[in-house]
CSV table of C-alpha atoms in Angstrom, one decimal:
chain,number,residue,atom,x,y,z
A,119,UNK,CA,-1.3,5.5,24.8
A,120,UNK,CA,-3.7,3.3,26.7
A,121,UNK,CA,-2.5,0.8,29.2
A,122,UNK,CA,-3.4,-2.9,29.2
A,123,UNK,CA,-2.9,-5.3,32.1
A,124,UNK,CA,-2.9,-9.0,31.2
A,125,UNK,CA,-3.3,-11.4,34.2
A,126,UNK,CA,-2.1,-14.7,33.0
A,127,UNK,CA,-2.9,-18.2,34.3
A,128,UNK,CA,0.6,-19.2,33.4
A,129,UNK,CA,3.5,-17.7,31.5
A,130,UNK,CA,2.8,-18.1,27.8
A,131,UNK,CA,4.7,-21.1,26.3
A,132,UNK,CA,3.9,-21.1,22.5
A,133,UNK,CA,6.2,-24.1,21.9
A,134,UNK,CA,4.3,-26.2,24.5
A,135,UNK,CA,0.6,-25.6,24.0
A,136,UNK,CA,-2.0,-24.0,21.7
A,137,UNK,CA,-3.1,-21.9,24.7
A,138,UNK,CA,0.4,-20.4,24.8
A,139,UNK,CA,0.3,-19.6,21.1
A,140,UNK,CA,-3.2,-18.0,21.5
A,141,UNK,CA,-1.9,-15.8,24.3
A,142,UNK,CA,1.1,-14.7,22.2
A,143,UNK,CA,-1.2,-13.8,19.3
A,144,UNK,CA,-3.2,-11.5,21.6
A,145,UNK,CA,-0.1,-10.0,23.1
A,146,UNK,CA,1.3,-9.3,19.7
A,147,UNK,CA,-1.9,-7.6,18.7
A,148,UNK,CA,-2.0,-5.5,21.8
A,149,UNK,CA,1.7,-4.5,21.6
A,150,UNK,CA,1.3,-3.4,17.9
A,151,UNK,CA,-1.8,-1.4,18.7
A,152,UNK,CA,0.4,1.1,20.6
A,153,UNK,CA,-0.7,-0.1,24.0
A,154,UNK,CA,1.5,-0.2,27.0
A,155,UNK,CA,1.2,-3.8,28.1
A,156,UNK,CA,2.0,-5.3,31.5
A,157,UNK,CA,1.8,-9.1,31.8
A,158,UNK,CA,1.4,-10.5,35.3
A,159,UNK,CA,0.9,-14.0,36.6
A,160,UNK,CA,1.0,-16.0,39.8
A,161,UNK,CA,2.8,-18.8,38.1
A,162,UNK,CA,6.5,-19.6,38.5
A,163,UNK,CA,9.0,-18.9,35.7
A,164,UNK,CA,9.7,-21.8,33.3
A,165,UNK,CA,12.5,-22.6,30.9
A,166,UNK,CA,10.1,-22.5,28.0
A,167,UNK,CA,8.3,-19.2,28.6
A,168,UNK,CA,8.2,-16.7,25.7
A,169,UNK,CA,10.5,-13.7,25.8
A,170,UNK,CA,8.0,-10.9,26.3
A,171,UNK,CA,10.7,-8.3,26.8
A,172,UNK,CA,11.5,-8.6,23.0
A,173,UNK,CA,7.9,-7.4,22.3
A,174,UNK,CA,8.3,-4.5,24.7
A,175,UNK,CA,6.0,-6.0,27.2
A,176,UNK,CA,6.9,-5.6,30.9
A,177,UNK,CA,6.3,-8.5,33.2
A,178,UNK,CA,5.7,-9.0,36.9
A,179,UNK,CA,5.0,-12.0,39.2
A,180,UNK,CA,2.1,-11.4,41.5
A,181,UNK,CA,0.6,-13.4,44.5
A,182,UNK,CA,-2.9,-14.5,45.3
A,183,UNK,CA,-4.6,-12.7,48.2
A,184,UNK,CA,-2.0,-10.1,48.4
A,185,UNK,CA,-2.7,-6.3,48.9
A,186,UNK,CA,0.3,-5.5,46.7
A,187,UNK,CA,-2.0,-6.3,43.7
A,188,UNK,CA,-4.1,-3.3,44.8
A,189,UNK,CA,-0.9,-1.2,44.8
A,190,UNK,CA,-0.1,-2.4,41.3
A,191,UNK,CA,-3.5,-1.5,40.0
A,192,UNK,CA,-3.3,2.0,41.7
A,193,UNK,CA,0.1,2.6,40.1
A,194,UNK,CA,-0.4,1.2,36.6
A,195,UNK,CA,-4.0,2.4,36.2
A,196,UNK,CA,-5.0,0.1,33.3
A,197,UNK,CA,-7.6,1.1,30.7
A,198,UNK,CA,-8.1,-2.6,29.8
A,199,UNK,CA,-7.6,-5.7,31.9
A,200,UNK,CA,-7.4,-9.0,30.1
A,201,UNK,CA,-7.9,-12.2,32.2
A,202,UNK,CA,-6.4,-15.4,30.8
A,203,UNK,CA,-9.1,-17.9,31.7
A,204,UNK,CA,-12.0,-17.5,34.1
A,205,UNK,CA,-10.0,-18.5,37.2
A,206,UNK,CA,-8.0,-15.3,37.0
A,207,UNK,CA,-11.2,-13.2,36.8
A,208,UNK,CA,-12.5,-15.0,39.9
A,209,UNK,CA,-9.2,-14.2,41.8
A,210,UNK,CA,-8.6,-10.6,40.6
A,211,UNK,CA,-11.7,-9.3,39.0
A,212,UNK,CA,-13.2,-7.8,42.2
A,213,UNK,CA,-9.9,-5.9,42.8
A,214,UNK,CA,-10.1,-4.4,39.3
A,215,UNK,CA,-13.7,-3.3,39.8
A,216,UNK,CA,-12.8,-1.7,43.2
A,217,UNK,CA,-9.7,0.2,42.1
A,218,UNK,CA,-10.1,0.7,38.4
A,219,UNK,CA,-13.9,0.6,37.8
A,220,UNK,CA,-13.7,2.2,34.4
A,221,UNK,CA,-11.2,-0.4,33.0
A,222,UNK,CA,-12.7,-2.6,30.3
A,223,UNK,CA,-12.6,-6.2,31.5
A,224,UNK,CA,-11.9,-8.8,28.9
A,225,UNK,CA,-11.9,-12.6,29.5
A,226,UNK,CA,-10.0,-14.8,27.1
A,227,UNK,CA,-11.7,-18.2,27.7
A,228,UNK,CA,-9.1,-20.2,25.7
A,229,UNK,CA,-11.8,-22.9,25.6
A,230,UNK,CA,-14.9,-23.5,27.7
A,231,UNK,CA,-13.5,-25.4,30.6
A,232,UNK,CA,-16.9,-26.7,31.7
A,233,UNK,CA,-17.5,-28.2,28.3
A,234,UNK,CA,-14.1,-29.9,28.3
A,235,UNK,CA,-14.7,-31.3,31.8
A,236,UNK,CA,-18.2,-32.5,30.9
A,237,UNK,CA,-17.0,-34.2,27.8
A,238,UNK,CA,-14.3,-36.0,29.6
A,239,UNK,CA,-16.7,-37.2,32.3
A,240,UNK,CA,-19.2,-38.2,29.7
A,241,UNK,CA,-16.6,-40.2,27.8
A,242,UNK,CA,-15.5,-42.0,30.9
A,243,UNK,CA,-19.0,-42.7,32.1
A,244,UNK,CA,-20.5,-43.3,28.7
A,245,UNK,CA,-23.0,-40.6,29.2
A,246,UNK,CA,-24.1,-37.4,27.3
A,247,UNK,CA,-22.0,-34.3,28.0
A,248,UNK,CA,-25.1,-32.1,27.9
A,249,UNK,CA,-26.6,-34.0,30.8
A,250,UNK,CA,-23.5,-33.1,32.9
A,251,UNK,CA,-22.6,-29.5,32.4
A,252,UNK,CA,-25.8,-27.9,33.7
A,253,UNK,CA,-25.3,-29.4,37.1
A,254,UNK,CA,-21.6,-28.7,37.3
A,255,UNK,CA,-20.2,-26.1,39.7
A,256,UNK,CA,-17.5,-25.4,37.1
A,257,UNK,CA,-20.2,-24.4,34.6
A,258,UNK,CA,-21.8,-21.9,37.0
A,259,UNK,CA,-18.4,-20.4,37.9
A,260,UNK,CA,-17.3,-20.0,34.2
A,261,UNK,CA,-20.6,-18.6,33.0
A,262,UNK,CA,-20.6,-16.2,36.0
A,263,UNK,CA,-17.1,-14.9,35.1
A,264,UNK,CA,-18.3,-14.3,31.5
A,265,UNK,CA,-21.2,-12.3,32.7
A,266,UNK,CA,-19.0,-10.2,35.0
A,267,UNK,CA,-16.7,-9.2,32.1
A,268,UNK,CA,-17.4,-6.5,29.5
A,269,UNK,CA,-16.3,-8.8,26.7
A,270,UNK,CA,-15.4,-12.5,26.5
A,271,UNK,CA,-13.3,-13.9,23.6
A,272,UNK,CA,-14.7,-17.2,22.4
A,273,UNK,CA,-12.3,-19.3,20.2
A,274,UNK,CA,-14.8,-21.6,18.6
A,275,UNK,CA,-18.1,-21.0,16.7
A,276,UNK,CA,-19.4,-24.2,18.3
A,277,UNK,CA,-18.9,-22.7,21.7
A,278,UNK,CA,-20.5,-19.4,20.7
A,279,UNK,CA,-23.5,-21.3,19.6
A,280,UNK,CA,-23.6,-23.3,22.9
A,281,UNK,CA,-23.5,-20.1,24.9
A,282,UNK,CA,-26.3,-18.5,22.8
A,283,UNK,CA,-28.6,-21.5,22.5
A,284,UNK,CA,-28.2,-23.3,25.9
A,285,UNK,CA,-27.3,-20.4,28.3
A,286,UNK,CA,-28.9,-17.4,26.5
A,287,UNK,CA,-25.9,-15.2,27.0
A,288,UNK,CA,-26.3,-11.7,25.4
A,289,UNK,CA,-24.4,-11.4,22.2
A,290,UNK,CA,-23.0,-7.9,23.3
A,291,UNK,CA,-20.7,-9.5,25.8
A,292,UNK,CA,-19.3,-12.2,23.5
A,293,UNK,CA,-16.9,-12.0,20.5
A,294,UNK,CA,-15.9,-14.9,18.3
A,295,UNK,CA,-12.1,-14.6,18.0
A,296,UNK,CA,-10.3,-17.7,16.7
A,297,UNK,CA,-6.6,-18.1,16.1
A,298,UNK,CA,-5.1,-15.0,14.4
A,299,UNK,CA,-3.0,-16.5,11.6
A,300,UNK,CA,-1.0,-15.3,8.6
A,301,UNK,CA,-2.3,-16.3,5.1
A,302,UNK,CA,-0.5,-19.2,3.4
A,303,UNK,CA,0.8,-17.8,0.1
A,304,UNK,CA,1.2,-19.7,-3.2
A,305,UNK,CA,4.9,-19.4,-2.8
A,306,UNK,CA,4.8,-20.9,0.7
A,307,UNK,CA,2.6,-23.7,-0.5
A,308,UNK,CA,5.1,-24.6,-3.3
A,309,UNK,CA,7.9,-24.7,-0.8
A,310,UNK,CA,6.3,-27.2,1.5
A,311,UNK,CA,8.1,-30.6,1.4
A,312,UNK,CA,6.5,-32.8,-1.1
A,313,UNK,CA,4.7,-36.1,-0.6
A,314,UNK,CA,7.9,-38.1,-1.5
A,315,UNK,CA,10.0,-36.0,0.8
A,316,UNK,CA,8.0,-36.8,3.8
A,317,UNK,CA,7.6,-39.9,5.8
A,318,UNK,CA,5.9,-41.3,8.9
A,319,UNK,CA,2.9,-40.2,10.9
A,320,UNK,CA,3.0,-37.6,13.7
A,321,UNK,CA,1.0,-37.0,16.9
A,322,UNK,CA,1.7,-34.0,18.9
A,323,UNK,CA,0.2,-32.4,22.1
A,324,UNK,CA,1.0,-31.1,25.6
A,325,UNK,CA,0.8,-34.1,27.9
A,326,UNK,CA,-0.5,-31.9,30.8
A,327,UNK,CA,-3.7,-31.9,28.8
A,328,UNK,CA,-5.7,-35.1,29.4
A,329,UNK,CA,-7.3,-35.4,25.9
A,330,UNK,CA,-3.8,-35.6,24.4
A,331,UNK,CA,-2.7,-38.4,26.7
A,332,UNK,CA,-5.9,-40.3,26.1
A,333,UNK,CA,-5.4,-39.9,22.3
A,334,UNK,CA,-1.8,-41.2,22.4
A,335,UNK,CA,-2.8,-44.1,24.5
A,336,UNK,CA,-5.6,-44.9,22.1
A,337,UNK,CA,-3.2,-44.7,19.2
A,338,UNK,CA,-0.8,-47.1,21.0
A,339,UNK,CA,-3.3,-49.7,22.0
A,340,UNK,CA,-5.9,-49.7,19.2
A,341,UNK,CA,-5.0,-47.7,16.1
A,342,UNK,CA,-1.3,-47.9,15.4
A,343,UNK,CA,-1.0,-51.7,15.5
A,344,UNK,CA,-3.5,-52.0,12.7
A,345,UNK,CA,-1.8,-49.3,10.6
A,346,UNK,CA,1.6,-50.8,11.1
A,347,UNK,CA,0.4,-54.1,9.8
A,348,UNK,CA,-0.4,-52.5,6.5
A,349,UNK,CA,2.5,-50.1,6.5
A,350,UNK,CA,5.4,-51.9,8.1
A,351,UNK,CA,8.0,-49.3,7.0
A,352,UNK,CA,6.2,-46.4,8.6
A,353,UNK,CA,6.7,-45.1,12.1
A,354,UNK,CA,4.6,-42.8,14.2
A,355,UNK,CA,6.5,-39.9,15.8
A,356,UNK,CA,5.0,-38.9,19.2
A,357,UNK,CA,5.8,-35.3,20.4
A,358,UNK,CA,4.6,-33.3,23.3
A,359,UNK,CA,5.7,-31.1,26.1
A,360,UNK,CA,5.8,-32.3,29.7
A,361,UNK,CA,5.9,-36.0,28.8
A,362,UNK,CA,6.1,-38.1,32.0
A,363,UNK,CA,7.6,-41.5,32.5
A,364,UNK,CA,4.3,-43.2,31.7
A,365,UNK,CA,4.4,-41.5,28.3
A,366,UNK,CA,8.0,-42.5,27.5
A,367,UNK,CA,7.2,-46.1,28.6
A,368,UNK,CA,5.1,-46.3,25.4
A,369,UNK,CA,8.2,-46.0,23.2
A,370,UNK,CA,8.8,-49.1,21.1
A,371,UNK,CA,11.1,-49.0,18.2
A,372,UNK,CA,10.2,-52.5,17.1
A,373,UNK,CA,6.6,-51.5,16.4
A,374,UNK,CA,7.6,-48.0,15.1
A,375,UNK,CA,6.0,-46.1,18.0
A,376,UNK,CA,8.6,-43.5,18.7
A,377,UNK,CA,8.1,-41.2,21.7
A,378,UNK,CA,10.3,-38.1,21.3
A,379,UNK,CA,9.0,-35.8,24.1
A,380,UNK,CA,9.1,-32.0,23.4
A,381,UNK,CA,9.6,-31.0,19.8
A,382,UNK,CA,12.5,-28.6,19.4
A,383,UNK,CA,10.7,-27.1,16.4
A,384,UNK,CA,7.1,-28.3,16.1
A,385,UNK,CA,6.6,-26.8,12.7
A,386,UNK,CA,9.7,-28.6,11.3
A,387,UNK,CA,8.5,-31.9,12.8
A,388,UNK,CA,5.1,-31.4,11.3
A,389,UNK,CA,6.5,-30.5,7.9
A,390,UNK,CA,8.6,-33.7,7.8
A,391,UNK,CA,5.6,-35.9,8.6
A,392,UNK,CA,3.3,-37.2,5.9
A,393,UNK,CA,0.1,-37.5,8.0
A,394,UNK,CA,-1.0,-36.1,11.4
A,395,UNK,CA,-3.1,-38.4,13.5
A,396,UNK,CA,-5.4,-36.9,16.2
A,397,UNK,CA,-8.0,-39.4,17.5
A,398,UNK,CA,-9.3,-36.9,20.1
A,399,UNK,CA,-12.3,-38.3,22.0
A,400,UNK,CA,-13.0,-35.4,24.4
A,401,UNK,CA,-12.0,-31.8,24.7
A,402,UNK,CA,-13.1,-28.3,23.7
A,403,UNK,CA,-11.9,-25.2,21.9
A,404,UNK,CA,-9.8,-25.4,18.7
A,405,UNK,CA,-7.1,-28.1,18.5
A,406,UNK,CA,-3.8,-26.3,17.8
A,407,UNK,CA,-2.1,-29.4,16.5
A,408,UNK,CA,-4.6,-29.6,13.6
A,409,UNK,CA,-4.2,-25.9,12.8
A,410,UNK,CA,-0.4,-26.4,12.8
A,411,UNK,CA,-0.7,-29.4,10.5
A,412,UNK,CA,-2.6,-27.2,8.0
A,413,UNK,CA,-0.1,-24.4,8.3
A,414,UNK,CA,2.7,-26.8,7.4
A,415,UNK,CA,0.9,-28.6,4.6
A,416,UNK,CA,0.3,-31.8,6.5
A,417,UNK,CA,-3.0,-33.6,6.0
A,418,UNK,CA,-4.7,-35.0,9.1
A,419,UNK,CA,-7.2,-37.5,10.3
A,420,UNK,CA,-9.2,-36.7,13.4
A,421,UNK,CA,-12.6,-37.0,15.1
A,422,UNK,CA,-15.6,-34.7,15.1
A,423,UNK,CA,-14.5,-33.2,18.4
A,424,UNK,CA,-11.0,-32.8,17.0
A,425,UNK,CA,-12.2,-30.9,14.0
A,426,UNK,CA,-14.9,-28.9,15.8
A,427,UNK,CA,-14.9,-25.2,15.0
A,428,UNK,CA,-12.1,-25.4,12.5
A,429,UNK,CA,-13.4,-26.0,9.0
A,430,UNK,CA,-17.1,-25.1,9.2
A,431,UNK,CA,-18.5,-26.2,5.8
A,432,UNK,CA,-15.2,-26.4,4.0
A,433,UNK,CA,-13.7,-29.9,3.1
A,434,UNK,CA,-11.3,-31.2,5.7
A,435,UNK,CA,-7.6,-31.5,5.0
A,436,UNK,CA,-7.9,-35.3,5.4
A,437,UNK,CA,-10.7,-37.2,7.0
A,438,UNK,CA,-13.0,-36.8,10.0
A,439,UNK,CA,-14.4,-39.9,11.6
A,440,UNK,CA,-15.4,-41.3,15.0
A,441,UNK,CA,-15.1,-44.9,13.7
A,442,UNK,CA,-12.0,-46.7,14.8
A,443,UNK,CA,-12.0,-48.9,11.7
A,444,UNK,CA,-12.5,-46.0,9.3
A,445,UNK,CA,-9.8,-44.0,11.1
A,446,UNK,CA,-7.4,-46.8,10.4
A,447,UNK,CA,-8.5,-47.4,6.8
A,448,UNK,CA,-8.3,-43.7,5.9
A,449,UNK,CA,-4.9,-43.3,7.5
A,450,UNK,CA,-3.5,-46.1,5.3
A,451,UNK,CA,-5.3,-44.7,2.2
A,452,UNK,CA,-4.1,-41.2,2.7
A,453,UNK,CA,-0.5,-42.2,3.5
A,454,UNK,CA,-0.3,-44.3,0.3
A,455,UNK,CA,-2.2,-42.1,-2.3
A,456,UNK,CA,-0.2,-39.2,-3.5
A,457,UNK,CA,-3.0,-37.6,-5.6
A,458,UNK,CA,-5.4,-37.7,-2.7
A,459,UNK,CA,-2.7,-36.4,-0.3
A,460,UNK,CA,-2.1,-33.4,-2.6
A,461,UNK,CA,-5.9,-32.6,-2.7
A,462,UNK,CA,-6.1,-32.7,1.0
A,463,UNK,CA,-3.1,-30.5,1.5
A,464,UNK,CA,-4.7,-27.8,-0.6
A,465,UNK,CA,-7.9,-28.1,1.4
A,466,UNK,CA,-6.0,-27.3,4.6
A,467,UNK,CA,-4.5,-24.2,3.0
A,468,UNK,CA,-8.0,-23.0,2.0
A,469,UNK,CA,-9.2,-23.5,5.6
A,470,UNK,CA,-6.4,-21.4,7.0
A,471,UNK,CA,-6.8,-18.6,4.5
A,472,UNK,CA,-10.6,-18.6,4.7
A,473,UNK,CA,-11.3,-19.1,8.4
A,474,UNK,CA,-8.4,-17.6,10.3
A,475,UNK,CA,-7.4,-14.3,8.6
A,476,UNK,CA,-5.5,-12.4,11.2
A,477,UNK,CA,-6.3,-8.9,9.9
A,478,UNK,CA,-10.1,-9.5,9.8
A,479,UNK,CA,-10.4,-10.7,13.4
A,480,UNK,CA,-8.0,-8.2,14.8
A,481,UNK,CA,-10.1,-5.5,13.2
A,482,UNK,CA,-13.3,-7.0,14.7
A,483,UNK,CA,-11.6,-7.0,18.2
A,484,UNK,CA,-10.4,-3.4,17.8
A,485,UNK,CA,-13.8,-2.2,16.7
A,486,UNK,CA,-15.6,-3.9,19.6
A,487,UNK,CA,-13.2,-2.5,22.2
A,488,UNK,CA,-13.7,1.0,20.8
A,489,UNK,CA,-17.5,0.6,20.9
A,490,UNK,CA,-17.4,-0.5,24.6
A,491,UNK,CA,-15.0,2.3,25.6
A,492,UNK,CA,-17.3,5.0,24.2
A,493,UNK,CA,-20.5,3.4,25.7
A,494,UNK,CA,-19.1,1.7,28.8
A,495,UNK,CA,-22.0,2.7,31.1
A,496,UNK,CA,-24.7,1.8,28.7
A,497,UNK,CA,-22.9,-1.5,27.9
A,498,UNK,CA,-22.9,-2.4,31.6
A,499,UNK,CA,-26.4,-1.4,32.2
A,500,UNK,CA,-27.5,-3.7,29.5
A,501,UNK,CA,-25.8,-6.5,31.3
A,502,UNK,CA,-27.6,-6.3,34.7
A,503,UNK,CA,-27.0,-10.0,35.4
A,504,UNK,CA,-23.2,-9.3,35.3
A,505,UNK,CA,-23.5,-6.3,37.6
A,506,UNK,CA,-25.5,-8.4,40.1
A,507,UNK,CA,-23.0,-11.2,40.0
A,508,UNK,CA,-20.2,-8.7,40.6
A,509,UNK,CA,-22.0,-7.4,43.7
A,510,UNK,CA,-22.3,-10.8,45.2
A,511,UNK,CA,-18.8,-12.0,44.3
A,512,UNK,CA,-17.3,-8.9,45.7
A,513,UNK,CA,-19.0,-9.4,49.0
A,514,UNK,CA,-17.9,-13.0,49.4
A,515,UNK,CA,-14.5,-12.8,47.8
A,516,UNK,CA,-13.5,-9.5,49.4
A,517,UNK,CA,-14.0,-10.8,53.0
A,518,UNK,CA,-12.4,-14.2,52.3
A,519,UNK,CA,-9.4,-12.5,50.7
A,520,UNK,CA,-9.0,-10.1,53.5
A,521,UNK,CA,-9.2,-13.0,56.0
A,522,UNK,CA,-6.4,-14.8,54.2
A,523,UNK,CA,-4.4,-11.6,53.9
A,524,UNK,CA,-4.7,-11.1,57.7
A,525,UNK,CA,-3.8,-14.7,58.4
A,526,UNK,CA,-0.7,-14.4,56.2
A,527,UNK,CA,0.3,-11.2,57.9
A,528,UNK,CA,0.1,-12.8,61.3
A,529,UNK,CA,2.3,-15.7,60.2
A,530,UNK,CA,5.0,-13.3,59.2
């Protein structure tokens, strides 16, 4: 039995974010592959964290710049180390290289953080994102972390293409691994609530994520008032974890803008809605809310950034538009036309079943890990840039970490 150490950015919260769902998919895969899995994080416990004990996964809270992490690595002796986002590789990758040099290092990027940041800055400054990410320190940090790992998991084909075309990363250190989903059977499709059984629109997303807050504000100020004029009996139900006071201040029953906060069961909330609205104007990765809409038979209307990486050439389960007026028109049309709604629901099922088959992508990941394990030395020699970046990071990070450790020791 091989040992896998997962170093998480946060405790996984699958009911709060798409990132939490993604991590749980990976942990489920690892635990079912007969690995001994240990999940560690520097984050504090939360009331919404997943019960990893039920999967047979041990957990431990660790600290930054703490020699006890070295002791943990010495004792556990992992064969594989999975970093949840590049910041964890920056903090702990050099320790893994020092103590467990033969361990396969995997980076789950979740999404490309530098791309998300560049798009947000571009949106706010009315500039082009590609003019911003090449000069960004975040870009250099994230690309460096990808090079230093033996394999990086990329959730979107669009992001794979960006890394190949703009940054010339070698294909041997990247693996396209989208969400790992169960197929939607004919029986499940038949059991979805019908068009007549559903009502209202829905918008859902973790409010710690800036693109979600921006989208809800856009709905409130520009889009929803126009929809409500044509559909006065309809409401929009706003859901999302970690809603602050500024979010709840948007609640207005008179205009049908209902802010609910965290959804007790997001799948149930999605199944009860007729349409999912996601006017996302910046961001990266795959948008979990739109995947969840398809999984629950709920057509959606979104932007090109919202749909990026999900459907490829397949018809969308609703409409994709960056035009505010068209977004409003299509929302009204789809809400009112049962035949069109039924067609779009089926399109969403086809996307899930064609693009996110769990068995196919799990098999790809397993095969790639076996290839790397057998040829680890040759694999790393091919990636000389990564070896060079490890050398320089180790020199700088090692001495800085030791300085902080000594400083902390003197305080105590």
